Every structure is written in C-alpha cells, then in structure tokens.
Short mmCIF file of C-alpha atoms in Angstrom, two decimals:
data_model
loop_
_atom_site.label_atom_id
_atom_site.label_comp_id
_atom_site.label_asym_id
_atom_site.label_seq_id
_atom_site.Cartn_x
_atom_site.Cartn_y
_atom_site.Cartn_z
CA UNK V 22 103.08 104.27 93.93
CA UNK V 23 105.92 102.12 95.22
CA UNK V 24 106.28 104.18 98.39
CA UNK V 25 106.56 102.31 101.63
CA UNK V 26 104.77 103.30 104.79
CA UNK V 27 106.65 102.79 108.04
CA UNK V 28 105.00 102.03 111.38
CA UNK V 29 105.18 103.19 114.08
CA UNK V 30 106.13 106.80 113.36
CA UNK V 31 108.19 106.92 116.52
CA UNK V 32 109.61 104.34 118.90
CA UNK V 33 111.46 104.88 122.16
CA UNK V 34 113.26 102.07 123.93
CA UNK V 35 116.04 101.40 126.45
CA UNK V 36 119.52 100.32 125.47
CA UNK V 37 119.76 96.56 125.27
CA UNK V 38 116.10 96.12 124.19
CA UNK V 39 114.97 94.99 120.74
CA UNK V 40 113.36 97.39 118.27
CA UNK V 41 110.85 96.32 115.63
CA UNK V 42 109.70 98.52 112.78
CA UNK V 43 107.17 97.60 110.13
CA UNK V 44 106.67 98.56 106.55
CA UNK V 45 103.72 98.17 104.23
CA UNK V 46 103.63 98.76 100.51
CA UNK V 47 101.06 98.52 97.70
CA UNK V 48 102.65 97.25 94.49
CA UNK V 49 104.59 94.19 93.46
CA UNK V 50 108.31 94.43 94.14
CA UNK V 51 111.66 93.16 92.98
CA UNK V 52 113.22 93.82 96.36
CA UNK V 53 112.69 95.91 99.50
CA UNK V 54 115.42 97.95 101.10
CA UNK V 55 115.92 99.53 104.51
CA UNK V 56 117.87 102.75 105.11
CA UNK V 57 118.95 104.59 108.22
CA UNK V 58 119.30 108.36 108.56
CA UNK V 59 121.04 109.97 111.42
CA UNK V 60 119.71 113.49 112.16
CA UNK V 61 120.37 115.94 109.33
CA UNK V 62 122.60 113.56 107.41
CA UNK V 63 122.33 111.39 104.30
CA UNK V 64 120.64 108.03 104.24
CA UNK V 65 122.72 104.84 104.62
CA UNK V 66 121.70 101.59 103.07
CA UNK V 67 121.27 98.87 105.71
CA UNK V 68 119.92 95.71 104.09
CA UNK V 69 118.12 94.49 100.98
CA UNK V 70 115.75 91.56 100.82
CA UNK V 71 114.66 90.15 97.47
CA UNK V 72 111.04 89.24 96.66
CA UNK V 73 111.83 85.53 96.75
CA UNK V 74 113.43 85.71 100.19
CA UNK V 75 111.46 85.50 103.49
CA UNK V 76 114.10 86.46 106.01
CA UNK V 77 117.62 87.93 105.98
CA UNK V 78 120.15 88.66 108.69
CA UNK V 79 122.98 91.11 108.88
CA UNK V 80 124.73 91.51 112.24
CA UNK V 81 122.08 92.74 114.71
CA UNK V 82 119.55 93.31 111.95
CA UNK V 83 116.87 90.88 110.93
CA UNK V 84 114.51 91.66 108.06
CA UNK V 85 111.43 89.66 107.10
CA UNK V 86 109.30 89.98 104.00
CA UNK V 87 105.77 88.73 103.39
CA UNK V 88 104.86 89.47 99.76
CA UNK V 89 101.35 88.07 100.22
CA UNK V 90 100.67 90.74 102.84
CA UNK V 91 102.93 93.28 101.14
CA UNK V 92 104.73 93.92 104.37
CA UNK V 93 108.19 93.84 105.87
CA UNK V 94 109.65 94.19 109.30
CA UNK V 95 113.09 95.29 110.57
CA UNK V 96 114.25 93.99 113.88
CA UNK V 97 117.27 95.51 115.63
CA UNK V 98 118.44 93.37 118.49
CA UNK V 99 120.29 94.57 121.61
CA UNK V 100 119.85 98.23 120.65
CA UNK V 101 122.51 100.81 121.37
CA UNK V 102 122.29 104.52 121.80
CA UNK V 103 124.10 104.85 118.38
CA UNK V 104 121.11 103.15 116.78
CA UNK V 105 119.09 106.31 117.39
CA UNK V 106 118.02 107.44 113.93
CA UNK V 107 115.18 107.45 111.43
CA UNK V 108 114.61 104.25 109.51
CA UNK V 109 113.03 104.08 106.10
CA UNK V 110 111.87 101.22 103.93
CA UNK V 111 111.95 101.48 100.13
CA UNK V 112 110.16 98.94 97.98
CA UNK V 113 111.82 98.59 94.56
CA UNK V 114 109.59 97.52 91.75
CA UNK V 115 112.20 97.30 89.10
CA UNK V 116 109.77 98.78 86.55
CA UNK V 117 111.45 102.15 86.81
CA UNK V 118 114.60 103.53 88.33
CA UNK V 119 113.35 105.47 91.33
CA UNK V 120 113.10 104.69 95.02
CA UNK V 121 110.50 106.55 96.99
CA UNK V 122 110.40 106.78 100.78
CA UNK V 123 107.76 107.19 103.47
CA UNK V 124 107.96 109.38 106.58
CA UNK V 125 110.13 106.77 108.39
CA UNK V 126 110.25 105.49 111.93
CA UNK V 127 112.15 107.67 114.42
CA UNK V 128 113.89 105.32 116.79
CA UNK V 129 115.24 106.69 120.07
CA UNK V 130 117.44 104.43 122.16
CA UNK V 131 117.87 105.72 125.65
CA UNK V 132 121.10 104.95 127.49
CA UNK F 14 136.52 104.72 96.90
CA UNK F 15 135.16 108.26 97.53
CA UNK F 16 131.52 108.58 98.43
CA UNK F 17 128.90 110.87 97.00
CA UNK F 18 129.97 114.48 97.40
CA UNK F 19 127.50 117.31 97.60
CA UNK F 20 128.37 120.99 97.57
CA UNK F 21 127.77 123.34 99.20
CA UNK F 22 126.81 121.74 102.48
CA UNK F 23 125.02 124.80 103.84
CA UNK F 24 123.72 127.92 102.11
CA UNK F 25 121.38 130.80 102.89
CA UNK F 26 119.41 132.55 100.18
CA UNK F 27 116.63 135.13 100.03
CA UNK F 28 113.24 134.81 98.39
CA UNK F 29 113.34 135.33 94.66
CA UNK F 30 116.98 134.24 94.26
CA UNK F 31 118.09 131.10 92.49
CA UNK F 32 120.41 128.38 93.74
CA UNK F 33 122.50 125.63 92.13
CA UNK F 34 123.50 122.50 94.00
CA UNK F 35 126.17 120.09 92.84
CA UNK F 36 126.52 116.30 93.23
CA UNK F 37 129.53 114.14 92.36
CA UNK F 38 128.52 110.47 92.29
CA UNK F 39 130.62 107.52 93.27
CA UNK F 40 133.10 106.66 90.55
CA UNK F 41 131.48 104.34 88.03
CA UNK F 42 127.90 105.23 89.06
CA UNK F 43 125.92 106.61 86.10
CA UNK F 44 122.65 107.26 87.82
CA UNK F 45 121.99 110.28 90.04
CA UNK F 46 118.78 110.91 91.96
CA UNK F 47 117.74 114.02 93.87
CA UNK F 48 115.49 114.30 96.92
CA UNK F 49 114.07 117.14 98.98
CA UNK F 50 113.56 116.49 102.67
CA UNK F 51 111.47 118.75 104.90
CA UNK F 52 109.91 118.10 108.33
CA UNK F 53 106.40 118.41 106.96
CA UNK F 54 106.60 116.48 103.67
CA UNK F 55 109.35 113.99 104.45
CA UNK F 56 111.63 112.69 101.67
CA UNK F 57 110.28 113.60 98.29
CA UNK F 58 111.69 112.43 94.97
CA UNK F 59 112.75 115.23 92.60
CA UNK F 60 114.29 113.57 89.61
CA UNK F 61 116.72 110.91 88.36
CA UNK F 62 119.31 111.13 85.65
CA UNK F 63 121.16 108.42 83.80
CA UNK F 64 123.67 109.08 81.05
CA UNK F 65 122.73 112.77 80.89
CA UNK F 66 119.04 111.94 80.39
CA UNK F 67 116.23 112.54 82.86
CA UNK F 68 114.56 109.18 83.31
CA UNK F 69 112.19 109.95 86.17
CA UNK F 70 110.65 113.06 87.51
CA UNK F 71 108.73 113.77 90.72
CA UNK F 72 105.84 116.10 91.27
CA UNK F 73 107.66 119.44 91.62
CA UNK F 74 107.06 122.77 89.82
CA UNK F 75 109.18 123.77 86.83
CA UNK F 76 111.25 126.01 89.11
CA UNK F 77 113.13 122.85 90.02
CA UNK F 78 115.40 121.58 87.28
CA UNK F 79 118.44 119.46 86.95
CA UNK F 80 121.01 118.17 84.56
CA UNK F 81 123.75 115.60 84.34
CA UNK F 82 127.13 115.97 82.63
CA UNK F 83 129.08 113.44 80.64
CA UNK F 84 131.18 112.61 83.71
CA UNK F 85 127.96 111.76 85.61
CA UNK F 86 128.21 114.72 87.88
CA UNK F 87 124.83 116.38 88.37
CA UNK F 88 123.48 119.77 89.29
CA UNK F 89 120.05 120.85 90.36
CA UNK F 90 118.76 124.40 90.17
CA UNK F 91 115.87 126.07 91.93
CA UNK F 92 114.79 129.39 90.55
CA UNK F 93 112.70 132.13 92.16
CA UNK F 94 113.21 130.67 95.61
CA UNK F 95 110.27 130.52 98.04
CA UNK F 96 110.34 130.19 101.83
CA UNK F 97 108.99 126.62 101.46
CA UNK F 98 112.02 125.59 99.47
CA UNK F 99 114.01 125.56 102.69
CA UNK F 100 115.06 121.94 103.02
CA UNK F 101 117.78 119.36 103.02
CA UNK F 102 118.50 118.42 99.41
CA UNK F 103 119.93 114.95 99.07
CA UNK F 104 121.70 113.41 96.11
CA UNK F 105 122.17 109.72 95.64
CA UNK F 106 124.02 107.73 93.08
CA UNK F 107 123.65 104.12 91.94
CA UNK F 108 125.01 101.65 89.49
CA UNK F 109 121.58 101.44 87.90
CA UNK F 110 121.85 100.58 84.29
CA UNK F 111 119.58 98.50 82.13
CA UNK F 112 116.72 97.05 84.11
CA UNK F 113 117.22 93.43 84.96
CA UNK F 114 120.99 93.70 84.58
CA UNK F 115 121.81 93.35 88.26
CA UNK F 116 119.97 96.54 89.03
CA UNK F 117 118.82 96.33 92.59
CA UNK F 118 118.04 100.05 92.91
CA UNK F 119 120.38 100.43 95.89
CA UNK F 120 121.21 104.07 96.48
CA UNK F 121 124.34 105.66 97.97
CA UNK F 122 123.56 109.05 99.50
CA UNK F 123 125.61 112.15 99.99
CA UNK F 124 125.42 114.25 103.20
CA UNK F 125 123.11 116.73 101.61
CA UNK F 126 122.92 120.48 101.01
CA UNK F 127 121.00 122.38 103.68
CA UNK F 128 119.23 125.32 102.01
CA UNK F 129 117.67 128.06 104.10
CA UNK F 130 115.54 130.65 102.30
CA UNK F 131 114.92 133.91 104.18
#
C-alpha cells in the first residue's frame, strides 16, 4: 500500500509557535504530497516534494524527505489560528493513478 | 478557472434508499477520483476514472458504483443505503494522463457531499 501514516495524530500549540508533523510510508515513491483539510471541507494541496529532492520550502511551509527512511516531515513556522486543520501526507508511487491517505494530523493552533 | 463542483452538498436519506452524487471536474482534467470520509475509517479511496474507464477501485462492496461521462463529469451511486454509509463523499480531479507524462498525481478536491442515512 502507498498509504502514508501521519504522526502525531493530534497536535495543539500556541499561535506563533512552530508545528512539525511527520509521515512514514512503505513503498518506493515518485513524489510525496501534503494536503490540508479544514473541518468538513475538501482537501487542499499544499506542497509536493519529488523523490530526488531532500527539502522544499513554500512560504511558511518546509517539507523534508528522507527516502532511505521512507519518511517526510512538514514544518509550519509561526503558526496562526487559521492553520488549524487536519494535515495529510500522500505518497505517490507513479505505478498507478491513485492517492491514498492516512488518518492525518489534527493541528489546533490556539490564539 | 472554476474548481471541482460537487452536488448536492448535503442530503438526507433513509436506509434502503439509493443516492447519486455528481462531480464536475476542473476544465481539462480527465481523471476523477472518489473518496469516503468517516470519523472512524478516515479517508478511504472508492474508485478512479479516466476517459470513462475505471482504472482503480478501492475495497468497497458492489453497492458502491460510479461512472464517468465523455465530458469527464462523474457520478457515484450507492444503492441499498446503510447507516454506516453516512459520510462525507469527496471527489477530486487531476490532469493525470499517461504515466510518466508529467503526471504528479496532484489532486484538486471539491467541497464534498455530506450524506446522512437515517
């Protein structure tokens, strides 16, 4: 299965702090993607990191990828209350056309 | 460019009934995937269609079916509804074409259809 497993399941921090979420997967990948879901809404694509990249930045987001350990991390710096959401990682193997998701990390940013 | 549109957004059905959900992908996207999200099971993959053909299927009973039309719009149907079918059903579209042809697998999601089965 290409499903990613996010850790921790829940994370609660104060506004202004950094939030780090981790993802582990089991198969070889073409890329790994992170998505955000606000409560009861659709997922939104945040960032994609290819298998030959080790780190990628986008605004306040920093993603790392370690293919030898089959793991990735998402760092959100200077968190805001609006960052409160569930975050999902999705490893993409390229061998088929589906993305599967784990249970996600529920991030709560307290004002 | 309009996003992925799902209709209806909310619906209530009773056990034994059937339901049809609709999804209009982003213009130019030929792949449509469907997911079921429940508090207990999380996000589960239902199926994926490309050019009117089902390319991938998740582990759901035959009561769950789908189809895709020539304009890439997709519908999914659930027959003989059960209480456990209450969920948020999400549709996602992508540019996905031939593997290796710039296919990153990135998905664009609609806002979902919230189904409640009584």
